Coordinates of C-alpha atoms in Angstrom, one line a residue:
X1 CA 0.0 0.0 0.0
X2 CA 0.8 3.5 -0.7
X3 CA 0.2 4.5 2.8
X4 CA 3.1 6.9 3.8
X5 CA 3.0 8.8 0.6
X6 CA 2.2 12.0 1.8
X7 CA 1.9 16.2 0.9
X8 CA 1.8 18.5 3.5
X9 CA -0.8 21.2 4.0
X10 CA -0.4 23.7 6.5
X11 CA -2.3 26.4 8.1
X12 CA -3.4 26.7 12.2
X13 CA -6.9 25.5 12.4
X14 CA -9.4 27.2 14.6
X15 CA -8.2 28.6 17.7
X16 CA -4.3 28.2 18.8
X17 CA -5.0 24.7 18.8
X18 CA -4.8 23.9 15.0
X19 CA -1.7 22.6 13.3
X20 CA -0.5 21.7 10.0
X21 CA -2.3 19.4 8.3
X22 CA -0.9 16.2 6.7
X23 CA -2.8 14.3 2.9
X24 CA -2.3 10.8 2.8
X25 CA -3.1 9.1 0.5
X26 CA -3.9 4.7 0.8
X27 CA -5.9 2.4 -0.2
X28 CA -8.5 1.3 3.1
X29 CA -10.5 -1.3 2.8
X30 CA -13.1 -1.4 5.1
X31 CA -16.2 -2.9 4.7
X32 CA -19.4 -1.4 5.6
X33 CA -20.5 -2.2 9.5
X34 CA -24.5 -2.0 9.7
X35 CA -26.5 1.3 10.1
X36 CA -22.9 3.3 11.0
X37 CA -20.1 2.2 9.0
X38 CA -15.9 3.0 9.0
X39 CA -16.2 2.1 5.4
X40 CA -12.9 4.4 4.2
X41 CA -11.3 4.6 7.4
X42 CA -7.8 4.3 8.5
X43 CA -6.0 4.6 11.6
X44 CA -2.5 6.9 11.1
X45 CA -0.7 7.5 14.1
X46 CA -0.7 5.0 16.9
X47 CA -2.7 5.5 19.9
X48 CA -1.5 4.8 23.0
X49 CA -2.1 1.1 24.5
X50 CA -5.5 0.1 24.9
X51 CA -7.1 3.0 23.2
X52 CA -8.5 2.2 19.9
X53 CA -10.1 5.0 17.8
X54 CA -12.9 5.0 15.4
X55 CA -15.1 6.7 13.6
X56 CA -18.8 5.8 11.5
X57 CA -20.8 7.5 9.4
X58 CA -24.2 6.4 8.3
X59 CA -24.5 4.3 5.3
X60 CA -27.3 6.3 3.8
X61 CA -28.5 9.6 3.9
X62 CA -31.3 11.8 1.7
X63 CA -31.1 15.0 -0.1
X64 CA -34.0 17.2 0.2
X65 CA -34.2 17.9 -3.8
X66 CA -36.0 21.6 -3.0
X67 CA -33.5 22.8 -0.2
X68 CA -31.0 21.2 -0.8
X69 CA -30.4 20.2 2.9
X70 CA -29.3 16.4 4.3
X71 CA -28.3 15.5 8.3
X72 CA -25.4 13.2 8.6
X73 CA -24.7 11.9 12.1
X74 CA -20.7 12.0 13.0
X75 CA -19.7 9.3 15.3
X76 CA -16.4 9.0 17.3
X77 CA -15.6 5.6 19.4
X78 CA -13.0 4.0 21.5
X79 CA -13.4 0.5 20.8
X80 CA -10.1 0.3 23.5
X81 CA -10.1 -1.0 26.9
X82 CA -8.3 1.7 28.5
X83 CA -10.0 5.6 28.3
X84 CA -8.6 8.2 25.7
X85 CA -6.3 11.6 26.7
X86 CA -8.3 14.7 25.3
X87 CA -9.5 14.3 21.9
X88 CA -10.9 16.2 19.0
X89 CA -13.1 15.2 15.7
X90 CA -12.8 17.4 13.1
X91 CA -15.7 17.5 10.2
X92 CA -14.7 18.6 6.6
X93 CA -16.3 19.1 3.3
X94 CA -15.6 18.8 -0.2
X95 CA -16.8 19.6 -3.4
X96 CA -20.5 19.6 -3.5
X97 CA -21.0 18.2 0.1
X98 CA -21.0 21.8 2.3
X99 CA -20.5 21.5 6.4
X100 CA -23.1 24.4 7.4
X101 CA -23.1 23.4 11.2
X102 CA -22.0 20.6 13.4
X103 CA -23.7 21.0 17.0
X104 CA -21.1 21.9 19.7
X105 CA -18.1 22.5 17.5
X106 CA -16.2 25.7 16.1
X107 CA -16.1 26.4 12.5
X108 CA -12.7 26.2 10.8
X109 CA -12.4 29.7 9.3
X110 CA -11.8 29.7 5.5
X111 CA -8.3 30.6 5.0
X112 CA -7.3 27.6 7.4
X113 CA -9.4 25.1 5.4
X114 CA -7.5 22.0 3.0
X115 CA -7.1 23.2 -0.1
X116 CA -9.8 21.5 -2.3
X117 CA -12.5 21.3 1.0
X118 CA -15.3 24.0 1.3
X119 CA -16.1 23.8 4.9
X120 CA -15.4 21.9 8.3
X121 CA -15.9 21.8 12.4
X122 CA -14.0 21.1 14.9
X123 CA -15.5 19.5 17.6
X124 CA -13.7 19.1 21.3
X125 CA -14.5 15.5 22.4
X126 CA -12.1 15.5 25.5
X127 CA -11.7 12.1 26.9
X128 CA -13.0 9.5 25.8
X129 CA -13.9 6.1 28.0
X130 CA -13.4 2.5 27.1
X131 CA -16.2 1.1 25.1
X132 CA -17.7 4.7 24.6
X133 CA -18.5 6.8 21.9
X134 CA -20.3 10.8 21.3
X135 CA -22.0 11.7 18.3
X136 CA -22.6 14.7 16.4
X137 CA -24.8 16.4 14.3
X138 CA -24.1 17.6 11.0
X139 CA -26.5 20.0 9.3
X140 CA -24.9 19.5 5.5
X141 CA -25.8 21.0 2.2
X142 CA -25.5 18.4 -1.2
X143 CA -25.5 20.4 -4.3
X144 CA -26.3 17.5 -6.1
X145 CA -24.8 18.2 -9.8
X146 CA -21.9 17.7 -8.6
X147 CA -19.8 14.9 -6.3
X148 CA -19.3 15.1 -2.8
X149 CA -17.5 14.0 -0.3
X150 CA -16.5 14.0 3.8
X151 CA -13.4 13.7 6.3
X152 CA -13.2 12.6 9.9
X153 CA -10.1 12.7 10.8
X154 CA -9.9 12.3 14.9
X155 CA -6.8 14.1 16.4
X156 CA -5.5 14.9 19.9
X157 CA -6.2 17.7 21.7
X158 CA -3.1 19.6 20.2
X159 CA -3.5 18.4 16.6
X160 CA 0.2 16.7 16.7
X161 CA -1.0 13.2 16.0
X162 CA -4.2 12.0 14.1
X163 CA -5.0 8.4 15.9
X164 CA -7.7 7.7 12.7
X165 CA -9.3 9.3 9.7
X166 CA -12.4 8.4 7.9
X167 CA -12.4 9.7 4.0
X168 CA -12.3 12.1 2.3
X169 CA -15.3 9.5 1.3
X170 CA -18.4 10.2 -0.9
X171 CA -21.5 9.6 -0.7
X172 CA -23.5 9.9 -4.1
X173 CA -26.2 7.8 -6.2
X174 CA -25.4 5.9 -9.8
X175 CA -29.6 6.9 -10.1
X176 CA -30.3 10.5 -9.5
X177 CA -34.4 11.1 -9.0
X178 CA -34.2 15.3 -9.9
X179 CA -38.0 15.4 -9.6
X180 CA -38.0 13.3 -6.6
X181 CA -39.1 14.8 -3.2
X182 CA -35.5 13.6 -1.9
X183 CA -32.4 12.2 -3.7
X184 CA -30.9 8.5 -1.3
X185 CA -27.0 8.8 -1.7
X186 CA -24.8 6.2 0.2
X187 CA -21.6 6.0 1.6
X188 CA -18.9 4.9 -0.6
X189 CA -20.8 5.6 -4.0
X190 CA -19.6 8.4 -6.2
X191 CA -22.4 10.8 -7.5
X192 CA -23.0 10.4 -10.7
X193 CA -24.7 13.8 -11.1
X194 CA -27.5 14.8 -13.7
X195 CA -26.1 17.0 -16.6
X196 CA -28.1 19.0 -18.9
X197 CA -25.2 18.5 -21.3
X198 CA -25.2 15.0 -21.7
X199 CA -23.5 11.8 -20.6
X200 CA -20.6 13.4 -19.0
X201 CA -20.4 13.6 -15.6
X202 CA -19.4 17.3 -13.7
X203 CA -16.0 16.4 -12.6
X204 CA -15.5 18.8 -9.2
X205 CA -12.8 19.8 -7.1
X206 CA -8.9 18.8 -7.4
X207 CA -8.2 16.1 -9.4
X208 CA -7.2 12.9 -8.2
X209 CA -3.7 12.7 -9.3
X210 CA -2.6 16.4 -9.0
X211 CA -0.4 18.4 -7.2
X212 CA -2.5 21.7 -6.1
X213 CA -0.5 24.6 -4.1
X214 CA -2.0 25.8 -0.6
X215 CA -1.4 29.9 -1.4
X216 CA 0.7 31.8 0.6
X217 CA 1.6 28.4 3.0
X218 CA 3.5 27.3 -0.2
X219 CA 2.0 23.5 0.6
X220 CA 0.5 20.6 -1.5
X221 CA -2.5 18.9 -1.3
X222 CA -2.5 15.3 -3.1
X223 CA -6.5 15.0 -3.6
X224 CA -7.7 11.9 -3.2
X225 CA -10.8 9.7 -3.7
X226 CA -13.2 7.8 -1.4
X227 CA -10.5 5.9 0.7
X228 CA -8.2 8.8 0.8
X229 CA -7.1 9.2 4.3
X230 CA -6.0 12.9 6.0
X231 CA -4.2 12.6 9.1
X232 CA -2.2 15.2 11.2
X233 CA 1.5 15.8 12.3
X234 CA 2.8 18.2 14.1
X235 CA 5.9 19.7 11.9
X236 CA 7.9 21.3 14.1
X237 CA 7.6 24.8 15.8
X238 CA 7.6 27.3 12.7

């Protein structure tokens, strides 16, 4: 696997407690886990003993065809035996998939979002016990003639290490319903939006195999698709 092929990104994330942010890019191959699934998930940095880090996201969700508007519910666990140190979940966007709140967290402000995402949260877990797990609340916009796509990655406190990362993974339909009440998308499918021009699908976002420059922080971003995974290293004091 191409796990450790990496592109930095940098920037300081909401508050003082935001650090550069690290692309990876891998192949995961989860498979999906019932009503929540890790499909697209990858752990990064080890987590200290006994604590084992997770995150799901619901295998289907609906697009209200009029608004616009969809709820996706953001789950972080410790499948561990011993309880976590001080945690954070962080919720990101991209392409046609907009963040527009995530209940309890603090939006990343725009200059300190990835290059090639459109919106995120970052949501303080603290600690987390054995065997536990908090969800979250994502109020989400889908602009449906066009793909779209999610991140989870769950940090520590601090940023410095990212224990597990879910994405960035779609969710889409192969069948869009445009006059529909609501359009179904599921996890792990890419939209295949409807075009008035024909057969060929809106292609959205950075491509999959380029190099894209992060303005003034002079970094890269290597975009990836559904089991792309974003983790986070500290790089050193700047």
């Amino acid at each position: 696997m191409s796990y450790r092929r990496r592109a930095a990104i940098a920037g300081s994330l909401v508050a003082a407690s935001f650090s550069t942010v690290v692309i990876f890019s891998a192949v995961a191959g989860a498979e999906n886990g019932g009503p929540g699934s890790d499909q697209g998930g990858k752990a990064v940095d080890r987590a200290p003993a006994g604590v084992e880090l997770t995150t799901l996201l619901p295998e289907r969700i609906s697009v209200d065809n009029s608004s616009k508007k969809t709820g996706i519910t953001a789950t972080v666990k410790n499948d561990g035996s011993k309880e976590s140190d001080d945690i954070r979940l962080l919720v990101v966007g991209f392409d046609g998939l907009r963040i527009e709140e995530v209940k309890g967290c603090a939006e990343i402000p725009e200059k300190d979002l990835p290059e090639g995402s459109n919106s995120g949260f970052s949501c303080p877990v603290g600690k987390l016990g054995a065997g536990k797990s908090r969800s979250y609340d994502v109020e989400a916009s889908y602009d449906l003639t066009k793909e779209g796509r999610i991140c989870l990655p769950v940090q520590s406190a601090d940023g410095s290490r990212t224990f597990w990362q879910q994405g960035p993974v779609p969710f889409g339909t192969a069948n869009p319903s445009p006059d529909a009440p609501a359009t179904p998308l599921l996890l792990g499918t890419d939209n295949e939006p409807v075009t008035p021009g024909g057969d060929e699908l809106a292609r959205t976002g950075v491509g999959r195999e380029a190099l894209v420059p992060l303005g003034a922080a002079g970094a890269v971003l290597v975009a990836v698709g559904a089991a792309g995974v974003w983790g986070a290293r500290r790089r050193g004091e700047s």
